[in-house]
Short mmCIF file of C-alpha atoms in Angstrom, two decimals:
data_model
loop_
_atom_site.label_atom_id
_atom_site.label_comp_id
_atom_site.label_asym_id
_atom_site.label_seq_id
_atom_site.Cartn_x
_atom_site.Cartn_y
_atom_site.Cartn_z
CA MET D 10 20.63 -7.89 -4.97
CA PHE D 11 17.73 -5.75 -5.28
CA VAL D 12 16.35 -5.81 -1.87
CA ALA D 13 12.73 -6.33 -2.04
CA THR D 14 11.16 -3.28 -0.76
CA VAL D 15 13.83 -1.63 0.98
CA GLY D 16 13.17 1.77 2.18
CA ILE D 17 15.62 4.23 2.97
CA LEU D 18 17.38 6.25 5.22
CA THR D 19 20.88 6.14 5.79
CA MET D 20 22.62 9.05 6.40
CA LEU D 21 24.92 11.23 5.37
CA GLY D 22 26.20 12.87 8.35
CA ALA D 23 29.53 11.76 7.22
CA ALA D 24 28.41 11.43 3.71
CA GLY D 25 31.07 9.96 1.77
CA GLY D 26 33.27 10.61 4.71
CA ALA D 27 36.96 10.19 4.91
CA ALA D 28 38.33 6.84 3.88
CA GLY D 29 37.64 4.30 6.58
CA ALA D 30 35.25 6.54 8.52
CA ALA D 31 31.90 5.08 9.52
CA THR D 32 29.02 6.41 7.49
CA THR D 33 25.45 6.87 8.58
CA PHE D 34 22.32 7.58 6.59
CA ARG D 35 19.55 9.34 8.50
CA GLY D 36 15.91 9.49 7.60
CA ALA D 37 12.73 10.76 9.20
CA VAL D 38 9.31 9.13 8.94
CA GLY D 39 6.03 9.96 10.61
CA VAL D 40 4.98 6.53 11.87
CA ASP D 41 6.22 4.73 14.97
CA PRO D 42 6.17 0.98 14.23
CA ASP D 43 3.22 -0.84 15.78
CA THR D 44 5.03 -4.12 15.10
CA LEU D 45 8.29 -5.41 13.64
CA ASP D 46 6.83 -8.85 13.00
CA PRO D 47 6.50 -9.35 9.22
CA VAL D 48 3.29 -11.39 9.43
CA GLN D 49 1.61 -8.69 11.50
CA MET D 50 2.61 -5.88 9.15
CA THR D 51 -0.14 -3.58 7.80
CA THR D 52 1.54 -0.17 7.46
CA THR D 53 3.65 0.52 4.38
CA THR D 54 6.09 2.88 6.09
CA VAL D 55 6.78 0.36 8.84
CA ALA D 56 7.16 -2.45 6.30
CA ASN D 57 9.62 -0.25 4.44
CA MET D 58 11.92 -0.13 7.47
CA VAL D 59 11.61 -3.86 8.21
CA ASP D 60 12.52 -4.57 4.58
CA TYR D 61 16.08 -3.46 5.34
CA VAL D 62 16.38 -6.55 7.52
CA VAL D 63 13.89 -9.15 6.28
CA GLU D 64 13.72 -10.26 2.66
CA THR D 65 10.96 -11.90 0.65
CA LEU D 66 11.01 -14.68 -1.94
CA THR D 67 10.14 -12.23 -4.71
CA PHE D 68 10.23 -8.46 -4.89
CA ILE D 69 8.86 -5.58 -6.95
CA ASP D 70 11.39 -3.33 -8.64
CA GLN D 71 11.15 0.41 -9.22
CA GLU D 72 9.28 -0.18 -12.49
CA GLY D 73 6.71 -2.33 -10.71
CA LYS D 74 7.97 -5.59 -12.23
CA ILE D 75 8.16 -8.81 -10.23
CA ARG D 76 11.73 -10.10 -9.73
CA PRO D 77 13.42 -13.09 -8.09
CA GLY D 78 14.38 -12.48 -4.47
CA LEU D 79 15.19 -15.31 -2.09
CA ALA D 80 13.52 -17.55 -4.68
CA GLU D 81 15.42 -17.73 -7.96
CA SER D 82 12.59 -19.26 -9.99
CA TRP D 83 9.12 -20.72 -9.68
CA SER D 84 6.46 -22.66 -11.56
CA MET D 85 2.72 -23.15 -11.16
CA SER D 86 0.67 -26.32 -11.67
CA SER D 87 -1.95 -26.37 -14.42
CA ASP D 88 -4.79 -26.12 -11.89
CA GLY D 89 -3.21 -23.06 -10.24
CA LYS D 90 -3.16 -24.68 -6.78
CA GLN D 91 0.49 -25.63 -6.46
CA TYR D 92 3.62 -23.50 -6.75
CA THR D 93 7.14 -24.94 -6.76
CA LEU D 94 9.93 -22.51 -5.87
CA LYS D 95 13.69 -22.96 -6.26
CA LEU D 96 15.48 -21.12 -3.47
CA ARG D 97 18.68 -19.12 -3.61
CA LYS D 98 21.65 -21.07 -2.25
CA GLY D 99 24.47 -19.80 -0.04
CA VAL D 100 22.30 -17.35 1.90
CA THR D 101 22.56 -17.05 5.69
CA PHE D 102 20.45 -15.33 8.30
CA HIS D 103 22.05 -12.68 10.45
CA ASP D 104 22.36 -15.23 13.28
CA GLY D 105 24.52 -17.45 11.07
CA THR D 106 21.90 -20.12 10.41
CA ALA D 107 21.17 -21.22 6.87
CA PHE D 108 18.34 -19.97 4.71
CA ASP D 109 16.84 -23.12 3.18
CA ALA D 110 13.64 -24.99 2.50
CA LYS D 111 13.18 -25.78 6.18
CA ALA D 112 13.23 -22.09 7.01
CA VAL D 113 10.69 -21.29 4.30
CA LYS D 114 8.37 -24.06 5.47
CA TRP D 115 8.59 -22.82 9.08
CA ASN D 116 7.72 -19.28 8.01
CA PHE D 117 4.85 -20.32 5.74
CA ASP D 118 3.44 -22.73 8.32
CA ARG D 119 3.42 -19.78 10.73
CA LEU D 120 1.82 -17.53 8.10
CA ALA D 121 -0.98 -20.08 7.68
CA ASP D 122 -1.38 -20.78 11.40
CA SER D 123 -4.73 -19.38 12.52
CA SER D 124 -3.41 -19.03 16.07
CA VAL D 125 -0.96 -16.36 14.82
CA ARG D 126 -2.29 -12.85 14.20
CA VAL D 127 -1.93 -12.15 10.46
CA PRO D 128 -4.03 -9.12 9.41
CA ILE D 129 -3.28 -9.57 5.68
CA ARG D 130 -3.64 -13.34 5.40
CA ALA D 131 -6.16 -13.43 2.52
CA PRO D 132 -3.56 -13.25 -0.31
CA TYR D 133 -1.87 -16.37 1.13
CA PRO D 134 -4.43 -19.23 0.99
CA ILE D 135 -1.76 -21.78 1.98
CA GLU D 136 -2.94 -25.32 2.66
CA LYS D 137 0.54 -26.74 3.27
CA THR D 138 4.21 -26.33 2.37
CA ASP D 139 6.31 -29.35 1.47
CA ILE D 140 10.11 -29.60 1.39
CA LEU D 141 11.20 -31.27 -1.87
CA ASP D 142 14.91 -30.83 -1.15
CA ALA D 143 17.13 -28.36 0.71
CA SER D 144 16.52 -25.62 -1.85
CA THR D 145 13.08 -26.47 -3.22
CA VAL D 146 9.63 -26.05 -1.68
CA LYS D 147 6.14 -26.78 -2.97
CA ILE D 148 3.25 -24.66 -1.75
CA THR D 149 -0.22 -26.17 -2.02
CA LEU D 150 -3.09 -23.69 -1.89
CA LYS D 151 -6.64 -24.08 -0.64
CA ARG D 152 -7.84 -22.49 -3.90
CA PRO D 153 -6.22 -21.30 -7.12
CA SER D 154 -4.57 -17.89 -6.73
CA ALA D 155 -2.94 -16.37 -9.78
CA PRO D 156 -1.36 -13.39 -7.95
CA LEU D 157 0.44 -15.51 -5.32
CA ILE D 158 3.92 -14.76 -6.70
CA LEU D 159 3.17 -11.04 -6.47
CA ALA D 160 1.83 -11.54 -2.95
CA LEU D 161 5.15 -13.17 -1.99
CA SER D 162 6.80 -9.78 -2.53
CA TRP D 163 4.90 -8.18 0.35
CA THR D 164 6.49 -7.95 3.78
CA THR D 165 3.85 -10.20 5.37
CA SER D 166 5.60 -13.18 3.74
CA GLY D 167 9.10 -12.02 4.71
CA ILE D 168 11.43 -14.79 5.91
CA VAL D 169 12.86 -14.66 9.44
CA SER D 170 15.27 -17.07 11.08
CA PRO D 171 13.34 -19.90 12.78
CA ALA D 172 16.13 -20.16 15.33
CA SER D 173 15.60 -16.55 16.35
CA ALA D 174 11.96 -17.06 17.32
CA VAL D 175 12.94 -17.95 20.89
CA LYS D 176 15.70 -15.36 21.30
CA HIS D 177 15.99 -11.60 21.72
CA GLY D 178 12.56 -11.44 23.40
CA ASN D 179 10.86 -13.07 20.41
CA GLU D 180 8.00 -15.52 20.70
CA TYR D 181 6.53 -17.77 18.04
CA LYS D 182 3.44 -15.57 17.88
CA ASN D 183 5.23 -12.24 18.09
CA ILE D 184 8.58 -11.25 16.64
CA VAL D 185 9.93 -8.06 18.25
CA HIS D 186 13.56 -8.41 17.10
CA PRO D 187 13.53 -9.48 13.42
CA VAL D 188 16.46 -11.59 12.21
CA GLY D 189 16.42 -11.87 8.44
CA THR D 190 18.78 -12.23 5.48
CA GLY D 191 18.77 -8.59 4.30
CA PRO D 192 21.67 -6.20 3.76
CA TYR D 193 21.16 -4.69 7.21
CA VAL D 194 20.92 -6.18 10.70
CA PHE D 195 18.35 -4.94 13.19
CA LYS D 196 20.23 -3.17 15.99
CA GLU D 197 17.91 -1.13 18.13
CA ARG D 198 14.45 0.33 18.43
CA ARG D 199 13.67 3.24 20.72
CA LYS D 200 9.91 3.41 20.90
CA GLY D 201 8.60 6.70 19.57
CA GLU D 202 12.13 7.87 18.77
CA SER D 203 14.11 5.79 16.28
CA LEU D 204 14.97 2.49 14.62
CA THR D 205 18.58 1.64 13.78
CA VAL D 206 20.08 -1.02 11.51
CA THR D 207 23.70 -1.81 10.67
CA LYS D 208 25.30 -3.27 7.56
CA TYR D 209 25.48 -7.08 7.32
CA ASP D 210 29.00 -7.91 6.16
CA LYS D 211 28.04 -11.39 4.95
CA TYR D 212 25.12 -10.23 2.85
CA TRP D 213 24.77 -12.43 -0.23
CA GLY D 214 23.91 -9.62 -2.66
CA LYS D 215 25.21 -6.18 -3.57
CA LYS D 216 26.65 -4.40 -0.56
CA PRO D 217 25.15 -1.03 0.39
CA PHE D 218 27.30 2.04 0.98
CA TYR D 219 26.27 3.22 4.43
CA ASP D 220 27.38 1.39 7.55
CA THR D 221 24.39 2.44 9.59
CA VAL D 222 20.87 3.58 8.81
CA VAL D 223 18.84 5.47 11.39
CA PHE D 224 15.14 6.16 11.01
CA ARG D 225 13.92 8.92 13.27
CA ILE D 226 10.24 8.90 14.22
CA VAL D 227 8.92 12.42 13.64
CA PRO D 228 5.10 12.59 13.44
CA GLU D 229 4.90 16.29 12.49
CA ALA D 230 5.44 16.85 8.76
CA ALA D 231 6.71 20.39 9.29
CA THR D 232 9.29 19.14 11.79
CA ARG D 233 10.51 16.49 9.37
CA GLU D 234 10.94 19.19 6.76
CA SER D 235 12.85 21.41 9.19
CA LEU D 236 15.23 18.58 10.07
CA LEU D 237 15.96 17.99 6.39
CA LEU D 238 16.55 21.66 5.62
CA ALA D 239 18.83 21.94 8.66
CA GLY D 240 20.90 18.99 7.45
CA GLN D 241 19.99 16.84 10.44
CA VAL D 242 18.47 14.10 8.30
CA ASP D 243 19.08 13.12 4.70
CA LEU D 244 15.63 11.98 3.67
CA ILE D 245 12.02 12.53 4.66
CA VAL D 246 8.71 11.22 3.36
CA LEU D 247 5.41 13.11 3.24
CA PRO D 248 6.51 16.72 3.77
CA PRO D 249 3.83 19.42 4.14
CA VAL D 250 2.26 19.30 0.70
CA ALA D 251 1.75 23.06 0.63
CA ASP D 252 5.53 23.43 0.78
CA LEU D 253 6.20 21.35 -2.32
CA PRO D 254 6.53 24.36 -4.64
CA ALA D 255 9.14 25.94 -2.35
CA LEU D 256 10.99 22.65 -1.91
CA ASN D 257 11.12 22.25 -5.67
CA ARG D 258 12.84 25.63 -5.91
CA ASN D 259 15.38 24.75 -3.22
CA SER D 260 18.59 23.48 -4.86
CA ALA D 261 19.72 21.87 -1.59
CA VAL D 262 17.08 19.15 -1.86
CA LYS D 263 15.51 16.86 -4.42
CA VAL D 264 11.76 16.24 -4.54
CA LEU D 265 10.34 12.96 -5.84
CA LEU D 266 6.59 12.91 -6.42
CA ALA D 267 6.61 9.15 -6.64
CA PRO D 268 3.75 7.30 -8.33
CA SER D 269 1.79 5.15 -5.90
CA ASP D 270 -1.15 2.78 -6.03
CA ARG D 271 -3.23 4.64 -3.42
CA THR D 272 -6.58 5.70 -4.80
CA ILE D 273 -8.52 8.38 -2.95
CA PHE D 274 -12.28 8.40 -3.36
CA VAL D 275 -15.58 9.30 -1.80
CA ALA D 276 -17.54 6.11 -1.14
CA PHE D 277 -21.32 6.17 -1.39
CA ASN D 278 -23.41 3.95 0.82
CA THR D 279 -24.98 2.35 -2.24
CA GLN D 280 -27.65 0.64 -0.14
CA LYS D 281 -29.10 3.93 1.15
CA ALA D 282 -31.31 6.26 -0.88
CA PRO D 283 -30.76 8.34 -2.91
CA PHE D 284 -27.40 6.65 -3.52
CA THR D 285 -29.07 3.44 -4.58
CA ASP D 286 -29.65 5.19 -7.92
CA PRO D 287 -26.56 5.07 -10.22
CA ARG D 288 -27.65 8.39 -11.79
CA VAL D 289 -27.13 10.13 -8.45
CA ARG D 290 -23.69 8.61 -8.08
CA GLN D 291 -22.74 9.54 -11.63
CA ALA D 292 -24.05 13.07 -11.06
CA LEU D 293 -21.72 13.62 -8.12
CA ASN D 294 -18.78 12.39 -10.19
CA TYR D 295 -19.59 15.11 -12.74
CA ALA D 296 -20.12 17.67 -9.96
CA VAL D 297 -16.57 17.54 -8.54
CA ASP D 298 -13.69 19.25 -10.35
CA LYS D 299 -10.86 16.81 -9.61
CA GLN D 300 -8.27 18.76 -11.60
CA ALA D 301 -8.94 21.87 -9.54
CA ILE D 302 -8.54 19.94 -6.30
CA ILE D 303 -5.26 18.42 -7.46
CA LYS D 304 -3.90 21.79 -8.53
CA ASN D 305 -5.14 24.01 -5.73
CA VAL D 306 -5.41 21.72 -2.71
CA LEU D 307 -2.80 19.03 -3.41
CA PHE D 308 -0.27 21.24 -5.19
CA GLY D 309 0.07 18.69 -7.96
CA ALA D 310 0.75 15.67 -5.74
CA ALA D 311 -1.83 13.41 -7.42
CA ASP D 312 -3.19 12.25 -10.78
CA PRO D 313 -6.91 12.02 -11.65
CA MET D 314 -8.39 8.53 -11.52
CA ASP D 315 -9.35 7.27 -14.96
CA ALA D 316 -10.30 3.74 -13.85
CA PRO D 317 -11.30 2.02 -10.60
CA THR D 318 -7.64 1.03 -10.08
CA ALA D 319 -4.30 2.81 -10.18
CA PRO D 320 -2.23 2.43 -13.38
CA SER D 321 0.52 0.64 -11.46
CA LEU D 322 -1.66 -2.44 -10.84
CA PHE D 323 -1.76 -5.50 -13.06
CA GLY D 324 -5.20 -5.47 -14.66
CA TYR D 325 -5.50 -1.68 -14.82
CA CYS D 326 -7.86 -0.76 -17.65
CA LYS D 327 -8.34 2.91 -18.52
CA GLN D 328 -11.97 4.01 -18.67
CA GLY D 329 -11.76 7.72 -19.44
CA ALA D 330 -13.01 10.47 -17.17
CA TYR D 331 -16.02 11.99 -15.49
CA GLU D 332 -15.27 15.51 -16.72
CA PHE D 333 -16.29 18.42 -14.54
CA ASN D 334 -19.79 19.23 -15.79
CA PRO D 335 -22.12 20.75 -13.15
CA ALA D 336 -24.93 21.18 -15.71
CA LYS D 337 -24.93 17.46 -16.43
CA ALA D 338 -24.79 16.74 -12.72
CA LYS D 339 -27.90 18.87 -12.12
CA GLN D 340 -29.66 17.15 -15.02
CA LEU D 341 -28.95 13.66 -13.64
CA LEU D 342 -30.02 14.68 -10.13
CA ALA D 343 -33.30 16.04 -11.54
CA GLU D 344 -33.89 12.83 -13.48
CA ALA D 345 -33.39 10.92 -10.21
CA SER D 346 -35.87 13.25 -8.44
CA VAL D 347 -33.25 14.63 -6.04
CA LYS D 348 -34.47 18.08 -5.09
CA PRO D 349 -32.20 21.13 -4.68
CA GLY D 350 -31.35 21.69 -1.04
CA THR D 351 -31.23 17.98 -0.21
CA ARG D 352 -28.96 17.42 2.78
CA VAL D 353 -26.37 14.64 2.77
CA SER D 354 -23.91 13.61 5.48
CA PHE D 355 -20.24 13.49 4.55
CA LEU D 356 -17.70 11.92 6.92
CA HIS D 357 -13.98 12.40 6.55
CA PRO D 358 -10.77 11.77 8.52
CA THR D 359 -8.16 14.40 9.15
CA GLY D 360 -4.45 13.77 9.00
CA ARG D 361 -4.81 10.28 7.56
CA TYR D 362 -4.35 11.22 3.89
CA THR D 363 -2.69 14.17 2.24
CA GLN D 364 -4.87 17.27 2.80
CA ASP D 365 -7.89 15.06 3.53
CA LYS D 366 -9.78 17.73 5.47
CA GLU D 367 -9.16 20.41 2.85
CA VAL D 368 -10.11 18.03 0.02
CA SER D 369 -13.37 17.19 1.79
CA GLN D 370 -14.18 20.85 2.23
CA ALA D 371 -13.58 21.46 -1.47
CA ILE D 372 -15.82 18.54 -2.43
CA ALA D 373 -18.60 19.86 -0.19
CA GLY D 374 -18.32 23.17 -2.03
CA PHE D 375 -18.71 21.50 -5.42
CA LEU D 376 -21.73 19.53 -4.20
CA ARG D 377 -23.29 22.77 -2.99
CA GLU D 378 -22.97 24.19 -6.51
CA VAL D 379 -25.23 21.43 -7.87
CA GLY D 380 -27.81 21.81 -5.12
CA LEU D 381 -26.75 19.40 -2.36
CA GLU D 382 -25.99 20.54 1.16
CA ALA D 383 -23.19 18.34 2.46
CA SER D 384 -22.93 18.20 6.24
CA LEU D 385 -19.23 17.61 6.97
CA GLN D 386 -18.20 15.63 10.03
CA THR D 387 -14.59 15.04 11.07
CA MET D 388 -13.63 12.09 13.26
CA ASP D 389 -10.46 10.73 14.79
CA TRP D 390 -9.22 7.72 12.85
CA PRO D 391 -10.32 4.92 15.23
CA SER D 392 -13.86 6.37 15.52
CA TYR D 393 -14.00 6.95 11.80
CA ILE D 394 -13.02 3.39 10.90
CA ARG D 395 -15.43 1.98 13.46
CA THR D 396 -18.28 4.05 11.98
CA ILE D 397 -17.77 3.30 8.29
CA THR D 398 -17.13 -0.42 8.88
CA THR D 399 -20.30 -0.92 10.92
CA PRO D 400 -22.32 -3.62 9.13
CA LEU D 401 -25.58 -2.54 7.54
CA ASP D 402 -27.61 -4.72 9.88
CA LYS D 403 -25.87 -3.16 12.87
CA GLY D 404 -27.03 0.35 12.13
CA ASN D 405 -24.69 1.79 9.48
CA THR D 406 -26.40 5.01 8.36
CA THR D 407 -23.46 6.63 6.55
CA GLU D 408 -24.04 8.35 3.21
CA LEU D 409 -20.70 9.70 1.92
CA HIS D 410 -17.20 9.21 3.30
CA LEU D 411 -13.68 9.99 2.08
CA LEU D 412 -11.33 7.02 1.99
CA GLY D 413 -8.03 5.81 0.52
CA TRP D 414 -7.07 2.31 -0.59
CA ALA D 415 -3.53 1.12 -1.45
CA PRO D 416 -3.03 -2.56 -2.38
CA ALA D 417 -0.03 -4.12 -0.68
CA PHE D 418 1.13 -5.61 -3.95
CA LEU D 419 0.47 -4.44 -7.49
CA ASP D 420 -2.44 -6.57 -8.60
CA SER D 421 -6.05 -5.60 -9.29
CA SER D 422 -7.25 -8.51 -7.17
CA GLN D 423 -6.44 -6.41 -4.11
CA GLN D 424 -8.29 -3.33 -5.38
CA MET D 425 -11.36 -5.23 -6.59
CA LEU D 426 -12.01 -6.44 -3.06
CA GLN D 427 -13.66 -3.05 -2.64
CA PHE D 428 -16.42 -4.14 -5.04
CA LEU D 429 -16.90 -7.69 -3.78
CA THR D 430 -20.10 -8.45 -1.85
CA SER D 431 -18.39 -10.88 0.53
CA TYR D 432 -15.97 -8.08 1.46
CA HIS D 433 -18.75 -5.90 2.91
CA PRO D 434 -18.26 -5.31 6.63
CA PRO D 435 -17.92 -7.36 8.77
CA GLY D 436 -16.33 -9.64 6.12
CA GLY D 437 -13.97 -6.92 4.90
CA LEU D 438 -13.58 -3.21 4.23
CA ALA D 439 -15.82 -2.64 1.17
CA THR D 440 -17.58 0.28 2.82
CA SER D 441 -19.63 1.37 -0.21
CA PHE D 442 -21.59 -1.88 0.12
CA TYR D 443 -21.67 -2.12 -3.68
CA ARG D 444 -23.46 -5.29 -4.72
CA ASP D 445 -23.55 -6.89 -8.18
CA PRO D 446 -23.63 -10.68 -8.64
CA LYS D 447 -22.02 -10.47 -12.07
CA VAL D 448 -19.14 -8.39 -10.73
CA ASP D 449 -18.71 -10.85 -7.85
CA GLU D 450 -18.52 -13.71 -10.32
CA MET D 451 -15.91 -11.96 -12.47
CA ILE D 452 -13.75 -10.95 -9.49
CA VAL D 453 -13.58 -14.52 -8.23
CA ALA D 454 -12.89 -15.81 -11.74
CA ALA D 455 -10.07 -13.29 -12.30
CA ASP D 456 -8.38 -14.23 -9.03
CA SER D 457 -8.26 -17.88 -10.09
CA GLU D 458 -7.47 -17.40 -13.78
CA ALA D 459 -3.93 -18.51 -14.66
CA LYS D 460 -3.72 -16.93 -18.12
CA PRO D 461 -2.56 -13.29 -17.82
CA ASP D 462 -4.36 -12.09 -20.95
CA LYS D 463 -7.63 -13.55 -19.78
CA ARG D 464 -7.16 -12.08 -16.31
CA LYS D 465 -6.59 -8.65 -17.82
CA GLU D 466 -9.73 -8.94 -19.91
CA LEU D 467 -11.77 -9.91 -16.87
CA TYR D 468 -10.45 -6.90 -14.97
CA CYS D 469 -11.33 -4.70 -17.95
CA GLN D 470 -14.90 -5.99 -17.86
CA ILE D 471 -15.12 -5.39 -14.12
CA SER D 472 -13.63 -1.91 -14.49
CA ARG D 473 -16.13 -0.91 -17.19
CA LYS D 474 -19.09 -1.98 -15.09
CA VAL D 475 -17.84 -0.46 -11.84
CA TRP D 476 -16.83 2.78 -13.53
CA SER D 477 -20.30 3.09 -15.08
CA GLU D 478 -22.18 2.29 -11.89
CA ALA D 479 -19.93 4.58 -9.83
CA PRO D 480 -20.03 3.32 -6.24
CA TRP D 481 -17.42 6.01 -5.59
CA ILE D 482 -16.70 9.56 -6.59
CA PHE D 483 -13.47 8.60 -8.36
CA LEU D 484 -11.02 11.30 -7.26
CA TYR D 485 -7.31 10.74 -7.76
CA VAL D 486 -4.28 8.48 -7.35
CA GLN D 487 -2.21 10.04 -4.62
CA ARG D 488 1.47 10.61 -5.24
CA TYR D 489 4.03 9.83 -2.57
CA PRO D 490 6.32 12.79 -1.88
CA ILE D 491 9.90 11.90 -0.94
CA VAL D 492 12.44 14.66 -0.33
CA HIS D 493 16.15 14.07 0.15
CA SER D 494 19.41 15.94 0.34
CA ALA D 495 20.79 16.92 -3.05
CA LYS D 496 24.14 15.63 -1.79
CA ILE D 497 22.85 12.05 -2.00
CA ARG D 498 21.96 9.99 -5.06
CA ASP D 499 20.33 6.66 -5.92
CA ILE D 500 17.11 7.22 -4.05
CA SER D 501 13.88 6.19 -5.75
CA SER D 502 10.56 4.55 -5.00
CA ILE D 503 8.41 1.50 -5.59
CA PRO D 504 4.85 2.07 -6.81
CA ASN D 505 3.29 0.71 -3.62
CA GLU D 506 4.30 3.69 -1.47
CA LYS D 507 7.67 2.34 -0.45
CA PHE D 508 10.87 4.33 -0.78
CA TYR D 509 13.97 2.67 -2.15
CA ALA D 510 17.24 3.90 -0.74
CA VAL D 511 19.19 0.93 0.50
CA TYR D 512 21.82 1.74 -2.12
CA ALA D 513 21.83 5.47 -1.53
CA ARG D 514 25.27 7.03 -1.54
CA PRO D 515 26.92 10.46 -1.59
CA ARG D 516 27.23 12.27 -4.90
#
C-alpha cells in the first residue's frame, strides 16, 4: 500500500544489515509533537510521523494525485452533499480489532463532535455518518463540498481504533497513544527527545524494510545537519539553507529540494491607507526582485509565485509575473500620491520560515530603493500571530507583514480562504483583510461546484482578480529541503511538505 502521507525516518544504523539482524531507520526533525491525536493535528512534520501509524481513507501520492487508501472507492450524490465510500476489507488495527464501517463512523462522529478540539474542522462539514453495511459508509454533509475526498487524505481524518480510546492513557477527547492500521505501530514517545515506531507484521499492504523507525527531535538545523554528516541519522528535513550548495557537492548525501504548496508573501493591510489603493500594492510587487531573493538569500530553495496559489494545488491558474521594475513601481506610487520618504511598518517572524528574517531585510532594502522607509519589527511567533490576527475593530494597525500559507491538502479551496471576507480575523486567518463581494461569491461557488472543469474555471477567475488587485506582495513557493544518506534509496516527498520514506531501504 501506499501509505498515505508517511514520512520517514528509519534508519540505517544497520542498513541492510546481516541477514536476520534488526534494522533501524533514524531521522531527525525540528519539531517536538504538540499532539499525537489525528483530529488535533495542525503541524505537517508532526502529522508526517503520525502517518506511519494512522492511515486515512484516501491519500495523496508523490505526484499529488488522490489515491484509494482505507477506502477502495467512493461516489458523490448529484447535489454534492452525500458521499458513499466502500471500505477496504481484511484490515485490522494494531490492537487486533477490525477496521470496518463502525470504526469509520466512530471516528467521523468524533471529528464532527463540537466538544472535541479539532483545529482544522472546516474541510469536514459532516452532518452525520451512516453505516450501510460492514464495509460501506455514507457521509452526509451540512453543505456541498467538492474537495471532501481530498480532505480525507489529511491526517485530521485519520482512523484510530475505537477500542483504544480508553486504553494506553487515551481519552475520547485526547488520543496520546495512537493505534491505527498503518505499517508501523506506535511504541514510545520521549518528550523533546524522540518518537519510535516498530513494524506491524500483520499490515495489510506492502511491508516496509526497516524493523524500527526512530525520529529524533533536534530543533537546531545545524545540529541536524551535523548528525547526518556524522552518520548518526539517515535523514533530516530543513537543513541550514545556506549549506545547501555544500551539501549538494557532498557525495555522501542526497539533497531533495522537494516542491511544496507553501506560498510565502507579504500581506498588506488592505483596509489601511495607503494600502487601500491597488496601485500601491501593485507598485510594491514591482519593487521587489523575487529572483534575487531566491538566488542570494534562499540559495535556490524556492520558485517565484506566478499565481495566488502554488502549482501543486487543484485549481492553480498561472497569471504571469510582476517583473522587477523599480521605475514602474515609482510611477505607480506617484500616481497614488505616495510621497518619497513615506514610512511603513513591516512585521516579520524569525525562525518560522526559511530565512524569514533575511528575506524581510532584503525586501525592506528594495522598498527603500523606490522611496519607502520600511520599519522592520521582529516578534516571537506567539506575539506575532496575536498581533496580525487582531480583528480590525479591536485595534489592528498593521501595515505589512511576512507570512506563509500551506494548505493541508492540495486544493485551491484551502488557499482561497486567504481572500474570503468571512475568513478575516476573528473568523479565520485572512490577515490582509482583502474584501471583494464578487470574489467571495466565486470562492463559495467553487467550493460547492461538483464539475471539475467548472471549478477550475472559477479558480482561474478568482486568481485573475486577486493577482490584479494584489492584496499580497507575491513572493515565492518555498521548497522543502530533505537530505538523506546516499546509502539509502526510495526516499521522496509529497507536495504538501511531507516526506515519504516508509519504504526506504539500503542501496
